[in-house]
Amino acid sequence: MSPANPRILPYGEAALGEAAALIRSGACVAVPTETVYGLAADATDSDAVAGIYAAKGRPSFNPLIVHVADMDQAETIARLDAEARALAARFWPGPLTMVLPLAEGSPVASLVTAGLPTVALRMPDHRAMQGLIHASGRPLAAPSANASGGISPTRAAHVAASLAGRIPLVIDDGATSAGLESTIVESATHRILRPGPITAEQLPGYGSGSTPGAVTAPGQLASHYAPSKPVRLNALTAADGEWLIGFGDVEGDDTLSATGDLREAAARLFDALHRADASDRPAIAIAPVPQHGLGAAIRDRLARAAHPRN
Ligand code: TXA
Ligand code: MG
């Protein structure tokens, strides 16, 4: 693959047709969802899924999220009990991922689940990802479309920069609206495994907290979202050499939201981290963000961004 890759095609019939042909041939394609851009491959084809891990340079013990277009497709892949159906009725299509037992005869490649008896499933609310699932006729495994350990992409240009030379095509449909990866829940145990755009307040009876068996959410590696520079949290002013990302009253070189709006902050978060990483300053400082509502997910990602890369 030449360094000029990936090609970036605007969303439309032509892009979907070309992307679907690539998916059916076992290749990976980057496609936007309402959360972040995903790197999609046929979830039923283990070679194709291996291509995702290869392109990202991702540790192979990290299981991937499978994206479906409708409930029928969901039921062929996983077993949904009454609680899971209720969550689906309320939040799908949308940024909620459920960890569910695999259905009998589930067509999902075991590489997708990293051999677990469960699968992480979601129905995205985005015309490009929905269109690609329909056009390819396949459930699509898709982690965020960035090199492992990098910042999650909310624009086609982020994908192209992070995965240059490693994938053939990005479908460009502008900036993503939520800007943060989906909330992950285990409906059977009422646990929130990863905070995200669907907040704890919207999931009454669900407790946040990591899983007892560490391997059940291995994607929660502490350094998953790290920029390449040191990150200092809860900063009210910039120290020498720091690029300050503000919030609310804390003004900076950039701001997550000048009005203190958490939804705007979530949508701008990874963009702001990309700009900070690209600036000429050697370090990044970030203003305090409150813990309530979407703030929980934003702070989770910031804590990971601040954790040194290994
Ligand atoms: O918003 C999103 O969810 C994006 C877009 C592209 O849809 N996708 C995404 O996928 O964030 P990924 O692969 O980066 O996140 C996978 C997460 C990891 O934290 C992983 O541990 C968890 O899902 N996961 C996957 N399968 C699991 C399972 N069977 N049990 C527990 N956690 C699982
Ligand atoms: Mg990711």
Short mmCIF file of C-alpha atoms and ligand atoms in Angstrom, two decimals:
data_model
loop_
_atom_site.label_atom_id
_atom_site.label_comp_id
_atom_site.label_asym_id
_atom_site.label_seq_id
_atom_site.Cartn_x
_atom_site.Cartn_y
_atom_site.Cartn_z
CA MET A 1 0.00 0.00 0.00
CA SER A 2 1.47 3.38 -0.94
CA PRO A 3 1.95 6.15 1.63
CA ALA A 4 -0.75 8.13 -0.23
CA ASN A 5 -3.30 5.76 1.25
CA PRO A 6 -5.90 5.91 2.61
CA ARG A 7 -8.14 7.47 0.00
CA ILE A 8 -10.80 9.70 1.52
CA LEU A 9 -14.21 9.58 -0.20
CA PRO A 10 -17.18 11.74 0.83
CA TYR A 11 -20.22 9.83 2.11
CA GLY A 12 -22.56 8.78 -0.72
CA GLU A 13 -23.58 5.87 -2.94
CA ALA A 14 -20.18 5.64 -4.60
CA ALA A 15 -18.27 5.58 -1.31
CA LEU A 16 -20.63 3.00 0.21
CA GLY A 17 -20.41 0.79 -2.88
CA GLU A 18 -16.64 0.86 -2.93
CA ALA A 19 -16.40 0.34 0.84
CA ALA A 20 -18.84 -2.59 0.75
CA ALA A 21 -16.81 -4.28 -1.99
CA LEU A 22 -13.66 -3.85 0.10
CA ILE A 23 -15.41 -5.28 3.18
CA ARG A 24 -16.63 -8.32 1.20
CA SER A 25 -13.10 -8.87 -0.09
CA GLY A 26 -11.85 -9.06 3.51
CA ALA A 27 -10.32 -5.57 3.79
CA CYS A 28 -10.83 -2.94 6.53
CA VAL A 29 -12.48 0.42 5.86
CA ALA A 30 -12.74 3.45 8.16
CA VAL A 31 -16.28 4.72 8.57
CA PRO A 32 -17.84 7.33 10.87
CA THR A 33 -20.38 6.51 13.58
CA GLU A 34 -22.12 8.95 15.91
CA THR A 35 -19.35 8.36 18.49
CA VAL A 36 -15.96 8.13 16.73
CA TYR A 37 -14.70 6.89 13.35
CA GLY A 38 -14.48 3.09 13.39
CA LEU A 39 -12.15 0.74 11.53
CA ALA A 40 -14.64 -1.79 10.17
CA ALA A 41 -14.20 -5.33 8.90
CA ASP A 42 -16.51 -8.30 8.33
CA ALA A 43 -17.08 -9.66 11.86
CA THR A 44 -17.67 -13.16 10.49
CA ASP A 45 -14.30 -13.38 8.71
CA SER A 46 -11.37 -14.02 11.03
CA ASP A 47 -8.78 -12.99 8.42
CA ALA A 48 -10.56 -9.69 7.91
CA VAL A 49 -10.71 -9.13 11.67
CA ALA A 50 -7.01 -9.93 11.95
CA GLY A 51 -6.51 -7.09 9.48
CA ILE A 52 -8.02 -4.68 12.03
CA TYR A 53 -5.56 -5.77 14.72
CA ALA A 54 -2.71 -5.51 12.21
CA ALA A 55 -3.66 -2.03 10.99
CA LYS A 56 -4.05 -0.71 14.52
CA GLY A 57 -1.09 -2.57 15.96
CA ARG A 58 -3.53 -3.53 18.70
CA PRO A 59 -2.84 -6.10 21.45
CA SER A 60 -4.70 -9.19 20.28
CA PHE A 61 -6.37 -9.85 23.65
CA ASN A 62 -8.60 -6.80 23.14
CA PRO A 63 -12.08 -7.93 22.02
CA LEU A 64 -13.93 -5.71 19.52
CA ILE A 65 -17.44 -4.25 19.30
CA VAL A 66 -19.76 -5.72 16.63
CA HIS A 67 -22.10 -3.30 14.84
CA VAL A 68 -25.50 -4.38 13.54
CA ALA A 69 -28.22 -2.65 11.53
CA ASP A 70 -31.34 -4.16 13.13
CA MET A 71 -32.68 -6.43 15.86
CA ASP A 72 -32.87 -9.53 13.63
CA GLN A 73 -29.17 -9.26 12.94
CA ALA A 74 -28.50 -8.66 16.65
CA GLU A 75 -30.38 -11.86 17.59
CA THR A 76 -28.33 -14.01 15.21
CA ILE A 77 -25.19 -12.87 17.03
CA ALA A 78 -26.12 -12.64 20.72
CA ARG A 79 -28.77 -13.79 23.19
CA LEU A 80 -30.84 -10.84 24.36
CA ASP A 81 -32.89 -11.34 27.52
CA ALA A 82 -35.75 -9.06 28.64
CA GLU A 83 -33.37 -6.53 30.21
CA ALA A 84 -31.22 -6.36 27.06
CA ARG A 85 -34.33 -5.95 24.87
CA ALA A 86 -35.55 -3.11 27.08
CA LEU A 87 -32.19 -1.32 26.77
CA ALA A 88 -32.21 -1.87 23.01
CA ALA A 89 -35.74 -0.46 22.72
CA ARG A 90 -34.71 2.61 24.69
CA PHE A 91 -31.23 3.36 23.33
CA TRP A 92 -30.81 1.68 19.92
CA PRO A 93 -29.86 2.89 17.45
CA GLY A 94 -27.43 4.86 19.57
CA PRO A 95 -24.18 5.00 21.53
CA LEU A 96 -24.87 2.07 23.89
CA THR A 97 -22.90 -1.19 23.63
CA MET A 98 -24.14 -4.29 25.45
CA VAL A 99 -21.94 -7.21 26.45
CA LEU A 100 -24.14 -10.28 25.86
CA PRO A 101 -23.78 -14.05 25.70
CA LEU A 102 -23.03 -15.31 22.19
CA ALA A 103 -26.04 -16.84 20.43
CA GLU A 104 -25.88 -20.50 19.55
CA GLY A 105 -24.30 -20.75 16.12
CA SER A 106 -23.26 -17.09 16.26
CA PRO A 107 -21.40 -16.30 13.00
CA VAL A 108 -18.96 -13.93 14.73
CA ALA A 109 -15.30 -14.93 14.39
CA SER A 110 -13.73 -15.91 17.72
CA LEU A 111 -10.97 -13.37 17.13
CA VAL A 112 -13.64 -10.66 17.57
CA THR A 113 -14.47 -11.81 21.09
CA ALA A 114 -10.86 -12.78 21.86
CA GLY A 115 -12.28 -16.20 22.68
CA LEU A 116 -14.75 -14.92 25.32
CA PRO A 117 -18.24 -16.53 25.53
CA THR A 118 -19.70 -13.00 25.30
CA VAL A 119 -19.84 -10.39 22.56
CA ALA A 120 -20.03 -6.58 22.71
CA LEU A 121 -22.87 -5.46 20.41
CA ARG A 122 -24.23 -2.13 19.31
CA MET A 123 -26.60 -0.64 16.72
CA PRO A 124 -25.07 2.67 15.60
CA ASP A 125 -27.13 5.77 14.84
CA HIS A 126 -25.23 6.99 11.77
CA ARG A 127 -26.11 6.82 8.07
CA ALA A 128 -22.59 5.85 6.99
CA MET A 129 -22.10 2.90 9.36
CA GLN A 130 -25.73 1.79 8.89
CA GLY A 131 -25.35 2.11 5.12
CA LEU A 132 -22.14 0.08 5.11
CA ILE A 133 -23.70 -2.74 7.17
CA HIS A 134 -26.61 -2.86 4.68
CA ALA A 135 -24.47 -2.55 1.56
CA SER A 136 -21.97 -5.22 2.65
CA GLY A 137 -24.61 -7.49 4.16
CA ARG A 138 -22.27 -8.21 7.08
CA PRO A 139 -22.14 -7.39 10.79
CA LEU A 140 -19.09 -5.17 11.19
CA ALA A 141 -16.45 -5.40 13.90
CA ALA A 142 -15.07 -1.92 14.49
CA PRO A 143 -12.81 -0.42 17.12
CA SER A 144 -11.87 3.24 16.90
CA ALA A 145 -9.94 3.94 13.69
CA ASN A 146 -6.61 4.97 15.19
CA ALA A 147 -3.29 3.27 15.78
CA SER A 148 -3.31 1.47 19.13
CA GLY A 149 -2.66 3.83 22.05
CA GLY A 150 -3.41 6.91 19.94
CA ILE A 151 -6.22 9.41 20.24
CA SER A 152 -9.65 8.33 19.00
CA PRO A 153 -10.56 9.93 15.65
CA THR A 154 -13.57 12.22 15.33
CA ARG A 155 -12.72 13.36 11.76
CA ALA A 156 -11.58 11.63 8.58
CA ALA A 157 -8.31 13.59 8.69
CA HIS A 158 -7.49 12.11 12.12
CA VAL A 159 -7.93 8.61 10.68
CA ALA A 160 -5.77 9.35 7.65
CA ALA A 161 -2.98 10.74 9.84
CA SER A 162 -3.04 7.86 12.32
CA LEU A 163 -3.42 4.96 9.85
CA ALA A 164 -1.53 6.36 6.82
CA GLY A 165 -0.39 3.55 4.54
CA ARG A 166 -2.25 0.91 6.56
CA ILE A 167 -5.84 1.03 5.21
CA PRO A 168 -7.27 1.62 1.73
CA LEU A 169 -10.27 3.89 2.34
CA VAL A 170 -11.94 6.35 4.72
CA ILE A 171 -15.57 7.39 4.25
CA ASP A 172 -15.73 11.06 5.21
CA ASP A 173 -19.01 12.27 6.69
CA GLY A 174 -17.69 15.16 8.74
CA ALA A 175 -17.06 15.40 12.46
CA THR A 176 -18.80 12.86 14.69
CA SER A 177 -21.56 14.21 16.92
CA ALA A 178 -20.97 12.46 20.26
CA GLY A 179 -17.17 12.50 20.05
CA LEU A 180 -16.69 9.78 22.70
CA GLU A 181 -16.83 5.99 22.35
CA SER A 182 -20.10 4.32 23.25
CA THR A 183 -21.10 3.50 26.81
CA ILE A 184 -20.54 -0.23 27.47
CA VAL A 185 -22.85 -2.09 29.86
CA GLU A 186 -23.17 -5.67 30.96
CA SER A 187 -26.94 -5.88 31.21
CA ALA A 188 -26.96 -9.23 33.06
CA THR A 189 -25.05 -7.75 36.02
CA HIS A 190 -26.23 -4.13 35.64
CA ARG A 191 -22.69 -2.84 35.42
CA ILE A 192 -21.30 0.04 33.38
CA LEU A 193 -17.98 -1.26 32.00
CA ARG A 194 -17.04 1.93 30.15
CA PRO A 195 -18.63 5.37 30.71
CA GLY A 196 -19.76 7.13 27.54
CA PRO A 197 -22.43 9.27 25.88
CA ILE A 198 -25.28 7.36 27.58
CA THR A 199 -24.75 8.55 31.14
CA ALA A 200 -25.07 6.73 34.48
CA GLU A 201 -28.06 8.99 35.19
CA GLN A 202 -29.78 7.50 32.10
CA LEU A 203 -29.14 3.96 33.40
CA PRO A 204 -30.86 3.81 36.80
CA GLY A 205 -29.92 0.70 38.76
CA TYR A 206 -26.61 0.38 36.93
CA GLY A 207 -23.43 0.64 38.97
CA SER A 208 -20.27 1.94 37.48
CA GLY A 209 -17.23 -0.10 38.28
CA SER A 210 -14.75 -2.25 36.54
CA THR A 211 -15.21 -5.95 36.13
CA PRO A 212 -13.98 -8.44 38.74
CA GLY A 213 -12.13 -10.55 36.15
CA ALA A 214 -9.64 -8.11 34.62
CA VAL A 215 -9.81 -9.81 31.23
CA THR A 216 -13.52 -9.03 30.80
CA ALA A 217 -12.76 -5.43 29.75
CA PRO A 218 -9.17 -5.53 28.59
CA GLY A 219 -9.75 -2.55 26.31
CA GLN A 220 -9.71 -0.48 29.43
CA LEU A 221 -5.91 -0.40 29.31
CA ALA A 222 -4.82 2.60 31.34
CA SER A 223 -2.88 4.19 28.47
CA HIS A 224 -5.51 3.64 25.76
CA TYR A 225 -6.16 7.30 24.94
CA ALA A 226 -2.70 8.82 25.44
CA PRO A 227 -1.40 11.73 23.33
CA SER A 228 2.35 11.76 22.71
CA LYS A 229 3.05 14.51 25.29
CA PRO A 230 2.72 14.69 29.09
CA VAL A 231 -0.78 15.68 30.20
CA ARG A 232 -1.57 17.51 33.46
CA LEU A 233 -5.18 17.48 34.69
CA ASN A 234 -7.22 19.97 36.74
CA ALA A 235 -5.08 22.90 35.63
CA LEU A 236 -6.36 26.44 36.23
CA THR A 237 -3.48 28.12 34.38
CA ALA A 238 -0.78 27.02 31.95
CA ALA A 239 2.74 26.44 33.28
CA ASP A 240 5.76 27.21 31.07
CA GLY A 241 5.62 25.20 27.86
CA GLU A 242 2.09 23.95 28.38
CA TRP A 243 -0.80 24.14 25.89
CA LEU A 244 -3.87 24.74 28.06
CA ILE A 245 -7.21 23.22 27.09
CA GLY A 246 -9.82 25.26 28.93
CA PHE A 247 -13.35 24.56 30.10
CA GLY A 248 -15.95 27.06 31.30
CA ASP A 249 -14.29 29.93 33.17
CA VAL A 250 -10.82 28.53 32.62
CA GLU A 251 -9.70 30.04 29.34
CA GLY A 252 -6.85 28.41 27.46
CA ASP A 253 -5.19 28.12 24.10
CA ASP A 254 -8.30 26.15 23.22
CA THR A 255 -11.47 25.25 25.10
CA LEU A 256 -13.64 22.16 25.44
CA SER A 257 -16.59 24.49 25.96
CA ALA A 258 -16.41 28.17 26.85
CA THR A 259 -19.95 27.97 28.28
CA GLY A 260 -19.21 24.84 30.35
CA ASP A 261 -21.53 22.67 28.22
CA LEU A 262 -20.59 19.00 28.78
CA ARG A 263 -22.15 17.79 25.53
CA GLU A 264 -20.09 20.27 23.54
CA ALA A 265 -17.02 19.29 25.58
CA ALA A 266 -17.49 15.59 24.78
CA ALA A 267 -17.88 16.30 21.08
CA ARG A 268 -14.73 18.48 21.07
CA LEU A 269 -12.56 16.41 23.41
CA PHE A 270 -10.49 14.30 21.00
CA ASP A 271 -10.28 17.18 18.51
CA ALA A 272 -8.83 19.35 21.26
CA LEU A 273 -6.34 16.63 22.22
CA HIS A 274 -5.28 16.31 18.58
CA ARG A 275 -4.72 20.09 18.35
CA ALA A 276 -2.77 20.06 21.62
CA ASP A 277 -0.63 17.17 20.40
CA ALA A 278 0.06 19.02 17.13
CA SER A 279 0.96 22.33 18.82
CA ASP A 280 4.56 23.51 19.26
CA ARG A 281 4.37 23.25 23.09
CA PRO A 282 6.01 20.25 24.77
CA ALA A 283 3.23 19.62 27.31
CA ILE A 284 -0.55 19.70 27.69
CA ALA A 285 -2.64 20.99 30.61
CA ILE A 286 -6.39 20.56 30.90
CA ALA A 287 -8.89 22.49 32.99
CA PRO A 288 -11.10 20.72 35.55
CA VAL A 289 -14.29 19.12 34.19
CA PRO A 290 -17.17 18.33 36.58
CA GLN A 291 -17.99 14.69 37.40
CA HIS A 292 -21.76 14.70 36.77
CA GLY A 293 -23.56 13.48 33.63
CA LEU A 294 -21.31 13.32 30.57
CA GLY A 295 -18.48 14.67 32.74
CA ALA A 296 -17.88 11.14 34.06
CA ALA A 297 -17.03 9.84 30.58
CA ILE A 298 -14.93 12.90 29.73
CA ARG A 299 -12.93 12.55 32.96
CA ASP A 300 -12.44 8.83 32.30
CA ARG A 301 -10.88 9.61 28.89
CA LEU A 302 -8.80 12.46 30.34
CA ALA A 303 -7.41 10.21 33.08
CA ARG A 304 -6.33 7.76 30.36
CA ALA A 305 -4.82 10.59 28.30
CA ALA A 306 -2.76 11.63 31.33
CA HIS A 307 -1.42 8.14 31.96
CA PRO A 308 2.08 7.75 30.50
CA ARG A 309 2.36 5.48 27.48
CA ASN A 310 4.38 2.34 27.84
O1 TXA B 1 -18.20 4.05 20.05
C1 TXA B 1 -17.67 2.95 19.96
O2 TXA B 1 -17.99 2.01 20.69
C2 TXA B 1 -16.60 2.77 18.87
C3 TXA B 1 -17.27 2.98 17.53
C4 TXA B 1 -16.35 2.71 16.38
O3 TXA B 1 -18.42 2.19 17.45
N1 TXA B 1 -16.01 1.47 18.97
C5 TXA B 1 -15.17 1.15 19.98
O4 TXA B 1 -14.70 -0.14 19.91
O5 TXA B 1 -14.85 1.90 20.88
P1 TXA B 1 -13.41 -0.64 20.67
O6 TXA B 1 -13.07 -1.93 20.04
O7 TXA B 1 -12.37 0.41 20.70
O8 TXA B 1 -13.90 -0.90 22.13
C6 TXA B 1 -14.06 -2.20 22.55
C7 TXA B 1 -14.37 -2.19 24.02
C8 TXA B 1 -13.15 -2.52 24.81
O9 TXA B 1 -13.12 -1.77 26.02
C9 TXA B 1 -13.34 -3.98 25.11
O10 TXA B 1 -12.69 -4.40 26.24
C10 TXA B 1 -14.84 -4.06 25.26
O11 TXA B 1 -15.32 -3.21 24.25
N2 TXA B 1 -15.34 -5.40 24.96
C11 TXA B 1 -15.47 -5.97 23.77
N3 TXA B 1 -15.94 -7.22 23.89
C12 TXA B 1 -16.13 -7.41 25.21
C13 TXA B 1 -16.60 -8.52 25.98
N4 TXA B 1 -16.98 -9.64 25.41
N5 TXA B 1 -16.65 -8.35 27.32
C14 TXA B 1 -16.27 -7.20 27.90
N6 TXA B 1 -15.82 -6.12 27.22
C15 TXA B 1 -15.74 -6.24 25.90
MG MG B 2 -10.08 3.05 20.82
#
